Amino acid sequence: MASYREQFQGLYAASFTPFRVDESSLTKTVVDTSRLEEYAKMLVKDGVAGVFVNGTAGESMSLSVSERKLLAEAWMDIAKQINKERADKPFKVLIHIGAQSLADCCELAKHAQSIQADGVGCMAPGFFKPRNIDALVQFLSVVAASAPELPFLYYHFPEMTGCSMPVHKVFEAAIPLIPNLAGAKFTGFDLSDMGRCLELCNRKYAFFFGREHNFLGAVGLGAICAIGVFYNMAADRYNAILHSASDLATSYDFEQARKHQIWSNDMTAVFDGFPELAVTCKAAFKLIKGIDMGPPRAPLTPLTADQEALLARQLQSVGFTLATNQ
C-alpha cells in the first residue's frame, strides 16, 4: 500500500464557501452550492490536485453542522463527476471537521466517512483549549476514531487555535494512539518543526504545508503537498515551485523556483495590507477568476467599494490580469 506521502501530492485549494444574501434567513446569508461546479472545474484546469473543504477560508466556524454537511456532499458529488474523466489522477476532497464541540467533530467525521471523502482534517478547539500535548492527542484520537476508514490530518494553526505545541512532538504522542493518522495541515511558520515532521517514520506521512509565504523553504525540506487559499488564484506559480525544486521535479531549477517565491512574497504582501485574509481572498478570487462566491458571513464584513478598488489596483501591480472590469 502506498504511503500517505505518496497518496497526497500537489496543491489543494482551501475552498471558499459560496453564500448569497437572503434577508429572510436568520443569518442573512445562505449557502449556495450552485456555484461550486464552475469553481471546481476552474481548479482542475489550473492544476490543483484537490480541495480542503470547510476550513478557515471556507469560514467553517461560522457554519452550522448541517451547512458543513451540505457543502461536503456537494463537493463529493462534483468530484465524482470530474473523476469519471480522470480516473488516473482523481480530484480529491479533504474535509475539515474541526469544531468547538467534540460531539460536532465526531458527527462531521462520521458523515465524511459515509460520503467517502478522501480524508479529514481537524484543528484543536480554540475556546476551551487543550493545555498540553496529551490533552490534544486525546481529543484528536476520539475524533479520528469516528472515521476509522479515512486518513486523518491534524490541522495545526496556532494563530487561530492558540495551540502552539510542536507538531513533531504531537505526532510522536499520536502515532501509537491514532491508527489512521495520515499527516497534518501545517499552518505555522516554524520550518524547523516542519522539517522534523517530514522526517518522521521514513517520510511516511503527508504534511501539507499551509504558509505560502514560506513555500519554497518547506519544499526545500521535502514537502510535496500543500493546502492554501492562494492556490485558488495562483496555482501555476506554486506548481512551478513544486516542479522545479521538490522531490516531484523531473529536473531541478532553483533559480526558477526562487523567482516564483519572490513573486509570492510580493503578492501575499498585498493581502497583508487588508484586515481579514479570508474576506480579502474571496474578493480577489472574484476579481481574478470572475467567479462571485458571495459575501462573507457575519461577524466578518465585506470589503468596502474603496477597499475593493484598491485591491484591484494592487493585484494588477503584481501581475494579475483581472477578469472583471474595475
mmCIF file of C-alpha atoms in Angstrom:
data_model
loop_
_atom_site.group_PDB
_atom_site.id
_atom_site.type_symbol
_atom_site.label_atom_id
_atom_site.label_comp_id
_atom_site.label_asym_id
_atom_site.label_seq_id
_atom_site.Cartn_x
_atom_site.Cartn_y
_atom_site.Cartn_z
ATOM 1 C CA MET A 1 0.000 0.000 0.000
ATOM 2 C CA ALA A 2 1.261 3.476 -0.890
ATOM 3 C CA SER A 3 2.342 5.685 1.985
ATOM 4 C CA TYR A 4 0.267 8.742 2.819
ATOM 5 C CA ARG A 5 3.073 10.867 1.378
ATOM 6 C CA GLU A 6 2.647 9.005 -1.920
ATOM 7 C CA GLN A 7 -1.140 9.243 -1.822
ATOM 8 C CA PHE A 8 -1.301 13.002 -1.318
ATOM 9 C CA GLN A 9 0.831 15.147 -3.592
ATOM 10 C CA GLY A 10 0.417 18.552 -5.165
ATOM 11 C CA LEU A 11 -1.649 21.611 -4.304
ATOM 12 C CA TYR A 12 -5.011 21.542 -2.521
ATOM 13 C CA ALA A 13 -7.086 24.712 -2.565
ATOM 14 C CA ALA A 14 -8.614 25.872 0.700
ATOM 15 C CA SER A 15 -12.083 26.352 -0.725
ATOM 16 C CA PHE A 16 -14.374 29.324 -0.218
ATOM 17 C CA THR A 17 -17.955 28.868 0.926
ATOM 18 C CA PRO A 18 -20.419 30.394 -1.546
ATOM 19 C CA PHE A 19 -23.079 32.496 0.129
ATOM 20 C CA ARG A 20 -25.962 34.501 -1.225
ATOM 21 C CA VAL A 21 -27.807 37.219 0.616
ATOM 22 C CA ASP A 22 -31.195 36.174 1.973
ATOM 23 C CA GLU A 23 -32.850 38.731 4.238
ATOM 24 C CA SER A 24 -35.447 36.163 5.323
ATOM 25 C CA SER A 25 -32.708 33.946 6.777
ATOM 26 C CA LEU A 26 -31.728 34.284 10.430
ATOM 27 C CA THR A 27 -28.094 34.730 9.355
ATOM 28 C CA LYS A 28 -28.994 36.946 6.347
ATOM 29 C CA THR A 29 -26.853 34.620 4.201
ATOM 30 C CA VAL A 30 -27.434 31.087 2.933
ATOM 31 C CA VAL A 31 -25.043 28.571 1.382
ATOM 32 C CA ASP A 32 -25.382 28.465 -2.420
ATOM 33 C CA THR A 33 -23.861 25.238 -3.780
ATOM 34 C CA SER A 34 -24.904 26.061 -7.356
ATOM 35 C CA ARG A 35 -21.627 27.972 -7.748
ATOM 36 C CA LEU A 36 -19.361 25.053 -6.917
ATOM 37 C CA GLU A 37 -19.264 23.180 -10.229
ATOM 38 C CA GLU A 38 -17.771 26.112 -12.146
ATOM 39 C CA TYR A 39 -15.367 26.653 -9.281
ATOM 40 C CA ALA A 40 -14.212 23.030 -9.241
ATOM 41 C CA LYS A 41 -13.678 22.886 -12.998
ATOM 42 C CA MET A 42 -11.563 26.033 -12.807
ATOM 43 C CA LEU A 43 -9.377 24.470 -10.105
ATOM 44 C CA VAL A 44 -8.861 21.321 -12.154
ATOM 45 C CA LYS A 45 -7.939 23.397 -15.203
ATOM 46 C CA ASP A 46 -5.404 25.305 -13.087
ATOM 47 C CA GLY A 47 -3.660 22.108 -11.999
ATOM 48 C CA VAL A 48 -4.978 21.865 -8.448
ATOM 49 C CA ALA A 49 -4.982 18.315 -7.044
ATOM 50 C CA GLY A 50 -7.954 18.719 -4.728
ATOM 51 C CA VAL A 51 -9.757 20.856 -2.177
ATOM 52 C CA PHE A 52 -9.800 21.309 1.576
ATOM 53 C CA VAL A 53 -13.461 21.994 2.321
ATOM 54 C CA ASN A 54 -14.849 23.872 5.345
ATOM 55 C CA GLY A 55 -11.518 25.202 6.520
ATOM 56 C CA THR A 56 -10.548 28.713 7.558
ATOM 57 C CA ALA A 57 -11.018 30.189 4.074
ATOM 58 C CA GLY A 58 -14.396 28.457 3.999
ATOM 59 C CA GLU A 59 -15.498 30.200 7.225
ATOM 60 C CA SER A 60 -16.170 26.842 8.841
ATOM 61 C CA MET A 61 -16.657 28.185 12.346
ATOM 62 C CA SER A 62 -19.470 30.405 11.043
ATOM 63 C CA LEU A 63 -21.316 27.427 9.527
ATOM 64 C CA SER A 64 -23.823 25.089 11.128
ATOM 65 C CA VAL A 65 -23.175 21.340 11.138
ATOM 66 C CA SER A 66 -25.932 20.877 8.540
ATOM 67 C CA GLU A 67 -24.376 23.527 6.275
ATOM 68 C CA ARG A 68 -20.984 21.863 6.543
ATOM 69 C CA LYS A 69 -22.512 18.511 5.618
ATOM 70 C CA LEU A 70 -24.281 20.127 2.660
ATOM 71 C CA LEU A 71 -21.012 21.568 1.350
ATOM 72 C CA ALA A 72 -19.138 18.307 1.856
ATOM 73 C CA GLU A 73 -21.789 16.377 -0.055
ATOM 74 C CA ALA A 74 -21.832 18.918 -2.884
ATOM 75 C CA TRP A 75 -18.059 18.781 -3.296
ATOM 76 C CA MET A 76 -18.075 14.980 -3.270
ATOM 77 C CA ASP A 77 -20.794 14.848 -5.936
ATOM 78 C CA ILE A 78 -18.816 17.233 -8.136
ATOM 79 C CA ALA A 79 -15.559 15.338 -7.604
ATOM 80 C CA LYS A 80 -17.209 12.069 -8.610
ATOM 81 C CA GLN A 81 -18.363 13.646 -11.876
ATOM 82 C CA ILE A 82 -14.932 15.121 -12.551
ATOM 83 C CA ASN A 83 -13.196 11.830 -11.779
ATOM 84 C CA LYS A 84 -15.209 9.895 -14.356
ATOM 85 C CA GLU A 85 -12.924 11.540 -16.899
ATOM 86 C CA ARG A 86 -9.663 11.421 -14.919
ATOM 87 C CA ALA A 87 -9.581 8.160 -13.005
ATOM 88 C CA ASP A 88 -5.783 8.042 -13.306
ATOM 89 C CA LYS A 89 -5.417 11.325 -11.396
ATOM 90 C CA PRO A 90 -8.512 11.826 -9.238
ATOM 91 C CA PHE A 91 -9.503 15.206 -7.888
ATOM 92 C CA LYS A 92 -9.520 14.676 -4.130
ATOM 93 C CA VAL A 93 -11.746 16.119 -1.421
ATOM 94 C CA LEU A 94 -10.412 16.600 2.100
ATOM 95 C CA ILE A 95 -12.924 17.837 4.651
ATOM 96 C CA HIS A 96 -12.179 19.877 7.736
ATOM 97 C CA ILE A 97 -14.246 18.585 10.645
ATOM 98 C CA GLY A 98 -12.849 20.674 13.489
ATOM 99 C CA ALA A 99 -15.344 22.450 15.736
ATOM 100 C CA GLN A 100 -15.635 23.792 19.264
ATOM 101 C CA SER A 101 -17.731 20.785 20.296
ATOM 102 C CA LEU A 102 -16.218 17.300 20.351
ATOM 103 C CA ALA A 103 -19.652 15.882 19.521
ATOM 104 C CA ASP A 104 -19.847 18.050 16.378
ATOM 105 C CA CYS A 105 -16.360 16.958 15.325
ATOM 106 C CA CYS A 106 -17.314 13.297 15.670
ATOM 107 C CA GLU A 107 -20.585 13.784 13.818
ATOM 108 C CA LEU A 108 -18.816 15.530 10.946
ATOM 109 C CA ALA A 109 -16.143 12.819 10.854
ATOM 110 C CA LYS A 110 -18.761 10.063 10.603
ATOM 111 C CA HIS A 111 -20.529 11.977 7.868
ATOM 112 C CA ALA A 112 -17.303 12.435 5.886
ATOM 113 C CA GLN A 113 -16.694 8.704 6.015
ATOM 114 C CA SER A 114 -20.276 7.970 4.931
ATOM 115 C CA ILE A 115 -19.836 10.065 1.757
ATOM 116 C CA GLN A 116 -16.409 8.521 1.056
ATOM 117 C CA ALA A 117 -14.300 11.640 1.360
ATOM 118 C CA ASP A 118 -10.601 11.228 0.656
ATOM 119 C CA GLY A 119 -9.629 12.321 4.139
ATOM 120 C CA VAL A 120 -10.485 14.562 7.071
ATOM 121 C CA GLY A 121 -8.635 17.233 8.994
ATOM 122 C CA CYS A 122 -9.290 18.547 12.478
ATOM 123 C CA MET A 123 -7.953 21.609 14.262
ATOM 124 C CA ALA A 124 -7.930 21.925 18.023
ATOM 125 C CA PRO A 125 -10.832 23.793 19.616
ATOM 126 C CA GLY A 126 -9.873 27.379 20.278
ATOM 127 C CA PHE A 127 -12.165 28.348 23.157
ATOM 128 C CA PHE A 128 -11.555 25.611 25.731
ATOM 129 C CA LYS A 129 -8.062 24.771 24.514
ATOM 130 C CA PRO A 130 -6.061 21.595 25.104
ATOM 131 C CA ARG A 131 -3.417 22.727 27.584
ATOM 132 C CA ASN A 132 -0.784 20.120 26.733
ATOM 133 C CA ILE A 133 0.090 17.517 24.124
ATOM 134 C CA ASP A 134 -1.617 14.652 25.948
ATOM 135 C CA ALA A 135 -4.914 16.561 26.090
ATOM 136 C CA LEU A 136 -4.673 17.475 22.411
ATOM 137 C CA VAL A 137 -3.893 13.922 21.328
ATOM 138 C CA GLN A 138 -6.722 12.540 23.463
ATOM 139 C CA PHE A 139 -9.130 14.939 21.737
ATOM 140 C CA LEU A 140 -7.831 14.083 18.251
ATOM 141 C CA SER A 141 -7.918 10.342 18.909
ATOM 142 C CA VAL A 142 -11.632 10.425 19.745
ATOM 143 C CA VAL A 143 -12.389 12.380 16.572
ATOM 144 C CA ALA A 144 -10.222 10.152 14.379
ATOM 145 C CA ALA A 145 -11.914 7.037 15.747
ATOM 146 C CA SER A 146 -15.230 8.355 14.421
ATOM 147 C CA ALA A 147 -13.935 7.916 10.851
ATOM 148 C CA PRO A 148 -11.519 4.984 11.171
ATOM 149 C CA GLU A 149 -11.511 4.237 7.443
ATOM 150 C CA LEU A 150 -10.354 7.731 6.427
ATOM 151 C CA PRO A 151 -6.892 9.288 6.511
ATOM 152 C CA PHE A 152 -6.829 11.713 9.438
ATOM 153 C CA LEU A 153 -4.927 15.016 9.447
ATOM 154 C CA TYR A 154 -4.153 17.223 12.414
ATOM 155 C CA TYR A 155 -4.801 20.828 11.362
ATOM 156 C CA HIS A 156 -2.117 22.916 13.053
ATOM 157 C CA PHE A 157 -2.999 26.613 13.003
ATOM 158 C CA PRO A 158 -1.708 28.188 16.224
ATOM 159 C CA GLU A 159 -2.730 31.737 15.255
ATOM 160 C CA MET A 160 -6.388 30.678 15.223
ATOM 161 C CA THR A 161 -6.481 27.966 17.895
ATOM 162 C CA GLY A 162 -3.866 29.098 20.383
ATOM 163 C CA CYS A 163 -2.409 25.564 20.378
ATOM 164 C CA SER A 164 1.265 26.031 19.614
ATOM 165 C CA MET A 165 2.692 22.676 20.688
ATOM 166 C CA PRO A 166 5.405 21.474 18.269
ATOM 167 C CA VAL A 167 3.755 19.264 15.682
ATOM 168 C CA HIS A 168 6.538 16.679 15.609
ATOM 169 C CA LYS A 169 6.029 16.163 19.346
ATOM 170 C CA VAL A 170 2.259 15.907 18.860
ATOM 171 C CA PHE A 171 2.913 13.197 16.285
ATOM 172 C CA GLU A 172 5.309 11.290 18.483
ATOM 173 C CA ALA A 173 2.497 11.043 21.039
ATOM 174 C CA ALA A 174 -0.281 10.446 18.499
ATOM 175 C CA ILE A 175 1.253 7.751 16.299
ATOM 176 C CA PRO A 176 0.626 4.893 18.787
ATOM 177 C CA LEU A 177 -2.934 6.096 19.519
ATOM 178 C CA ILE A 178 -4.383 7.059 16.121
ATOM 179 C CA PRO A 179 -4.167 4.182 13.612
ATOM 180 C CA ASN A 180 -5.471 6.284 10.708
ATOM 181 C CA LEU A 181 -3.139 9.226 11.362
ATOM 182 C CA ALA A 182 -2.060 10.364 7.906
ATOM 183 C CA GLY A 183 -0.305 13.687 8.413
ATOM 184 C CA ALA A 184 -1.070 17.308 9.129
ATOM 185 C CA LYS A 185 -2.014 20.622 7.628
ATOM 186 C CA PHE A 186 0.916 22.636 8.933
ATOM 187 C CA THR A 187 -0.152 26.294 9.009
ATOM 188 C CA GLY A 188 2.728 27.549 11.066
ATOM 189 C CA PHE A 189 5.955 29.447 10.456
ATOM 190 C CA ASP A 190 8.382 27.129 12.277
ATOM 191 C CA LEU A 191 10.241 25.425 9.438
ATOM 192 C CA SER A 192 12.418 23.533 11.906
ATOM 193 C CA ASP A 193 9.294 21.850 13.276
ATOM 194 C CA MET A 194 8.035 21.217 9.727
ATOM 195 C CA GLY A 195 11.334 19.629 8.750
ATOM 196 C CA ARG A 196 11.293 17.322 11.748
ATOM 197 C CA CYS A 197 7.730 16.309 10.885
ATOM 198 C CA LEU A 198 8.700 15.411 7.329
ATOM 199 C CA GLU A 199 11.386 13.019 8.530
ATOM 200 C CA LEU A 200 9.109 11.037 10.845
ATOM 201 C CA CYS A 201 8.874 7.297 10.125
ATOM 202 C CA ASN A 202 10.944 7.444 6.928
ATOM 203 C CA ARG A 203 8.754 10.144 5.390
ATOM 204 C CA LYS A 204 5.610 8.041 5.685
ATOM 205 C CA TYR A 205 3.208 10.895 6.420
ATOM 206 C CA ALA A 206 1.644 13.627 4.290
ATOM 207 C CA PHE A 207 2.488 17.025 5.738
ATOM 208 C CA PHE A 208 0.567 19.667 3.828
ATOM 209 C CA PHE A 209 2.331 22.989 4.197
ATOM 210 C CA GLY A 210 -0.097 25.850 4.769
ATOM 211 C CA ARG A 211 2.028 29.012 4.531
ATOM 212 C CA GLU A 212 2.553 30.255 1.002
ATOM 213 C CA HIS A 213 4.860 32.927 2.466
ATOM 214 C CA ASN A 214 7.467 30.203 3.206
ATOM 215 C CA PHE A 215 6.514 27.738 0.493
ATOM 216 C CA LEU A 216 9.962 27.285 -1.067
ATOM 217 C CA GLY A 217 11.512 26.768 2.355
ATOM 218 C CA ALA A 218 9.121 23.905 3.083
ATOM 219 C CA VAL A 219 9.687 22.429 -0.366
ATOM 220 C CA GLY A 220 13.416 22.528 0.260
ATOM 221 C CA LEU A 221 12.863 20.465 3.399
ATOM 222 C CA GLY A 222 10.920 17.842 1.454
ATOM 223 C CA ALA A 223 7.287 18.992 1.321
ATOM 224 C CA ILE A 224 5.442 17.749 -1.762
ATOM 225 C CA CYS A 225 1.879 18.685 -0.821
ATOM 226 C CA ALA A 226 0.263 21.875 0.392
ATOM 227 C CA ILE A 227 -3.096 23.351 1.308
ATOM 228 C CA GLY A 228 -3.605 27.054 0.842
ATOM 229 C CA VAL A 229 -6.026 29.784 -0.129
ATOM 230 C CA PHE A 230 -3.746 31.306 -2.774
ATOM 231 C CA TYR A 231 -3.923 28.143 -4.898
ATOM 232 C CA ASN A 232 -7.392 29.371 -5.818
ATOM 233 C CA MET A 233 -5.768 32.228 -7.743
ATOM 234 C CA ALA A 234 -2.126 31.423 -8.439
ATOM 235 C CA ALA A 235 -1.726 27.647 -8.603
ATOM 236 C CA ASP A 236 0.520 27.953 -11.656
ATOM 237 C CA ARG A 237 3.157 29.839 -9.655
ATOM 238 C CA TYR A 238 3.231 27.360 -6.774
ATOM 239 C CA ASN A 239 3.133 24.339 -9.064
ATOM 240 C CA ALA A 240 6.166 25.854 -10.796
ATOM 241 C CA ILE A 241 7.985 25.867 -7.442
ATOM 242 C CA LEU A 242 6.955 22.282 -6.694
ATOM 243 C CA HIS A 243 8.070 21.021 -10.074
ATOM 244 C CA SER A 244 11.335 22.980 -10.024
ATOM 245 C CA ALA A 245 12.613 22.333 -6.511
ATOM 246 C CA SER A 246 10.803 19.410 -4.816
ATOM 247 C CA ASP A 247 11.024 15.639 -4.978
ATOM 248 C CA LEU A 248 8.359 15.871 -7.712
ATOM 249 C CA ALA A 249 10.741 17.728 -10.033
ATOM 250 C CA THR A 250 11.972 15.910 -13.110
ATOM 251 C CA SER A 251 14.791 18.467 -13.388
ATOM 252 C CA TYR A 252 15.819 20.989 -10.748
ATOM 253 C CA ASP A 253 15.773 24.714 -11.439
ATOM 254 C CA PHE A 254 16.228 26.501 -8.140
ATOM 255 C CA GLU A 255 16.512 29.935 -9.726
ATOM 256 C CA GLN A 256 13.114 29.434 -11.337
ATOM 257 C CA ALA A 257 11.640 28.360 -8.011
ATOM 258 C CA ARG A 258 13.248 31.301 -6.216
ATOM 259 C CA LYS A 259 11.808 33.721 -8.769
ATOM 260 C CA HIS A 260 8.302 32.439 -8.135
ATOM 261 C CA GLN A 261 8.763 32.569 -4.358
ATOM 262 C CA ILE A 262 9.906 36.187 -4.540
ATOM 263 C CA TRP A 263 6.766 36.929 -6.555
ATOM 264 C CA SER A 264 4.717 35.095 -3.927
ATOM 265 C CA ASN A 265 6.211 37.285 -1.206
ATOM 266 C CA ASP A 266 5.225 40.424 -3.122
ATOM 267 C CA MET A 267 1.754 39.035 -3.794
ATOM 268 C CA THR A 268 0.999 37.932 -0.230
ATOM 269 C CA ALA A 269 2.179 41.344 0.998
ATOM 270 C CA VAL A 270 -0.776 42.846 -0.882
ATOM 271 C CA PHE A 271 -3.166 40.776 1.233
ATOM 272 C CA ASP A 272 -1.304 41.580 4.443
ATOM 273 C CA GLY A 273 -2.382 45.185 3.933
ATOM 274 C CA PHE A 274 -6.081 44.347 4.369
ATOM 275 C CA PRO A 275 -7.818 43.499 7.653
ATOM 276 C CA GLU A 276 -9.084 39.932 7.123
ATOM 277 C CA LEU A 277 -7.392 37.382 4.849
ATOM 278 C CA ALA A 278 -10.453 35.183 4.205
ATOM 279 C CA VAL A 279 -12.547 38.177 3.160
ATOM 280 C CA THR A 280 -9.808 39.703 1.001
ATOM 281 C CA CYS A 281 -9.052 36.417 -0.754
ATOM 282 C CA LYS A 282 -12.704 35.884 -1.555
ATOM 283 C CA ALA A 283 -12.864 39.359 -3.101
ATOM 284 C CA ALA A 284 -9.621 38.765 -5.011
ATOM 285 C CA PHE A 285 -10.943 35.470 -6.348
ATOM 286 C CA LYS A 286 -13.901 37.288 -7.865
ATOM 287 C CA LEU A 287 -11.625 39.945 -9.368
ATOM 288 C CA ILE A 288 -9.111 37.470 -10.831
ATOM 289 C CA LYS A 289 -11.236 34.463 -11.749
ATOM 290 C CA GLY A 290 -14.595 36.157 -12.310
ATOM 291 C CA ILE A 291 -16.454 33.755 -10.017
ATOM 292 C CA ASP A 292 -18.540 35.507 -7.372
ATOM 293 C CA MET A 293 -18.658 33.438 -4.180
ATOM 294 C CA GLY A 294 -20.869 35.972 -2.444
ATOM 295 C CA PRO A 295 -20.305 37.921 0.760
ATOM 296 C CA PRO A 296 -18.677 36.643 3.934
ATOM 297 C CA ARG A 297 -20.892 35.738 6.861
ATOM 298 C CA ALA A 298 -21.064 37.877 9.987
ATOM 299 C CA PRO A 299 -19.109 38.687 12.059
ATOM 300 C CA LEU A 300 -16.844 39.084 9.013
ATOM 301 C CA THR A 301 -17.681 42.089 6.865
ATOM 302 C CA PRO A 302 -17.104 42.573 3.125
ATOM 303 C CA LEU A 303 -14.574 44.986 1.721
ATOM 304 C CA THR A 304 -15.852 48.479 1.072
ATOM 305 C CA ALA A 305 -16.030 49.697 -2.521
ATOM 306 C CA ASP A 306 -12.885 51.765 -1.944
ATOM 307 C CA GLN A 307 -11.036 48.784 -0.452
ATOM 308 C CA GLU A 308 -12.049 46.565 -3.371
ATOM 309 C CA ALA A 309 -10.872 49.171 -5.878
ATOM 310 C CA LEU A 310 -7.529 49.436 -4.059
ATOM 311 C CA LEU A 311 -7.221 45.652 -4.005
ATOM 312 C CA ALA A 312 -7.858 45.515 -7.759
ATOM 313 C CA ARG A 313 -5.102 48.041 -8.445
ATOM 314 C CA GLN A 314 -2.638 46.246 -6.200
ATOM 315 C CA LEU A 315 -3.398 42.853 -7.748
ATOM 316 C CA GLN A 316 -2.671 44.313 -11.161
ATOM 317 C CA SER A 317 0.557 45.829 -9.835
ATOM 318 C CA VAL A 318 1.887 42.327 -9.005
ATOM 319 C CA GLY A 319 0.949 40.933 -12.393
ATOM 320 C CA PHE A 320 -2.573 39.582 -12.136
ATOM 321 C CA THR A 321 -4.928 40.088 -15.071
ATOM 322 C CA LEU A 322 -8.402 40.859 -13.770
ATOM 323 C CA ALA A 323 -11.447 39.032 -15.070
ATOM 324 C CA THR A 324 -13.758 41.870 -14.065
ATOM 325 C CA ASN A 325 -13.606 45.493 -15.058
ATOM 326 C CA GLN A 326 -12.621 47.660 -12.097
#
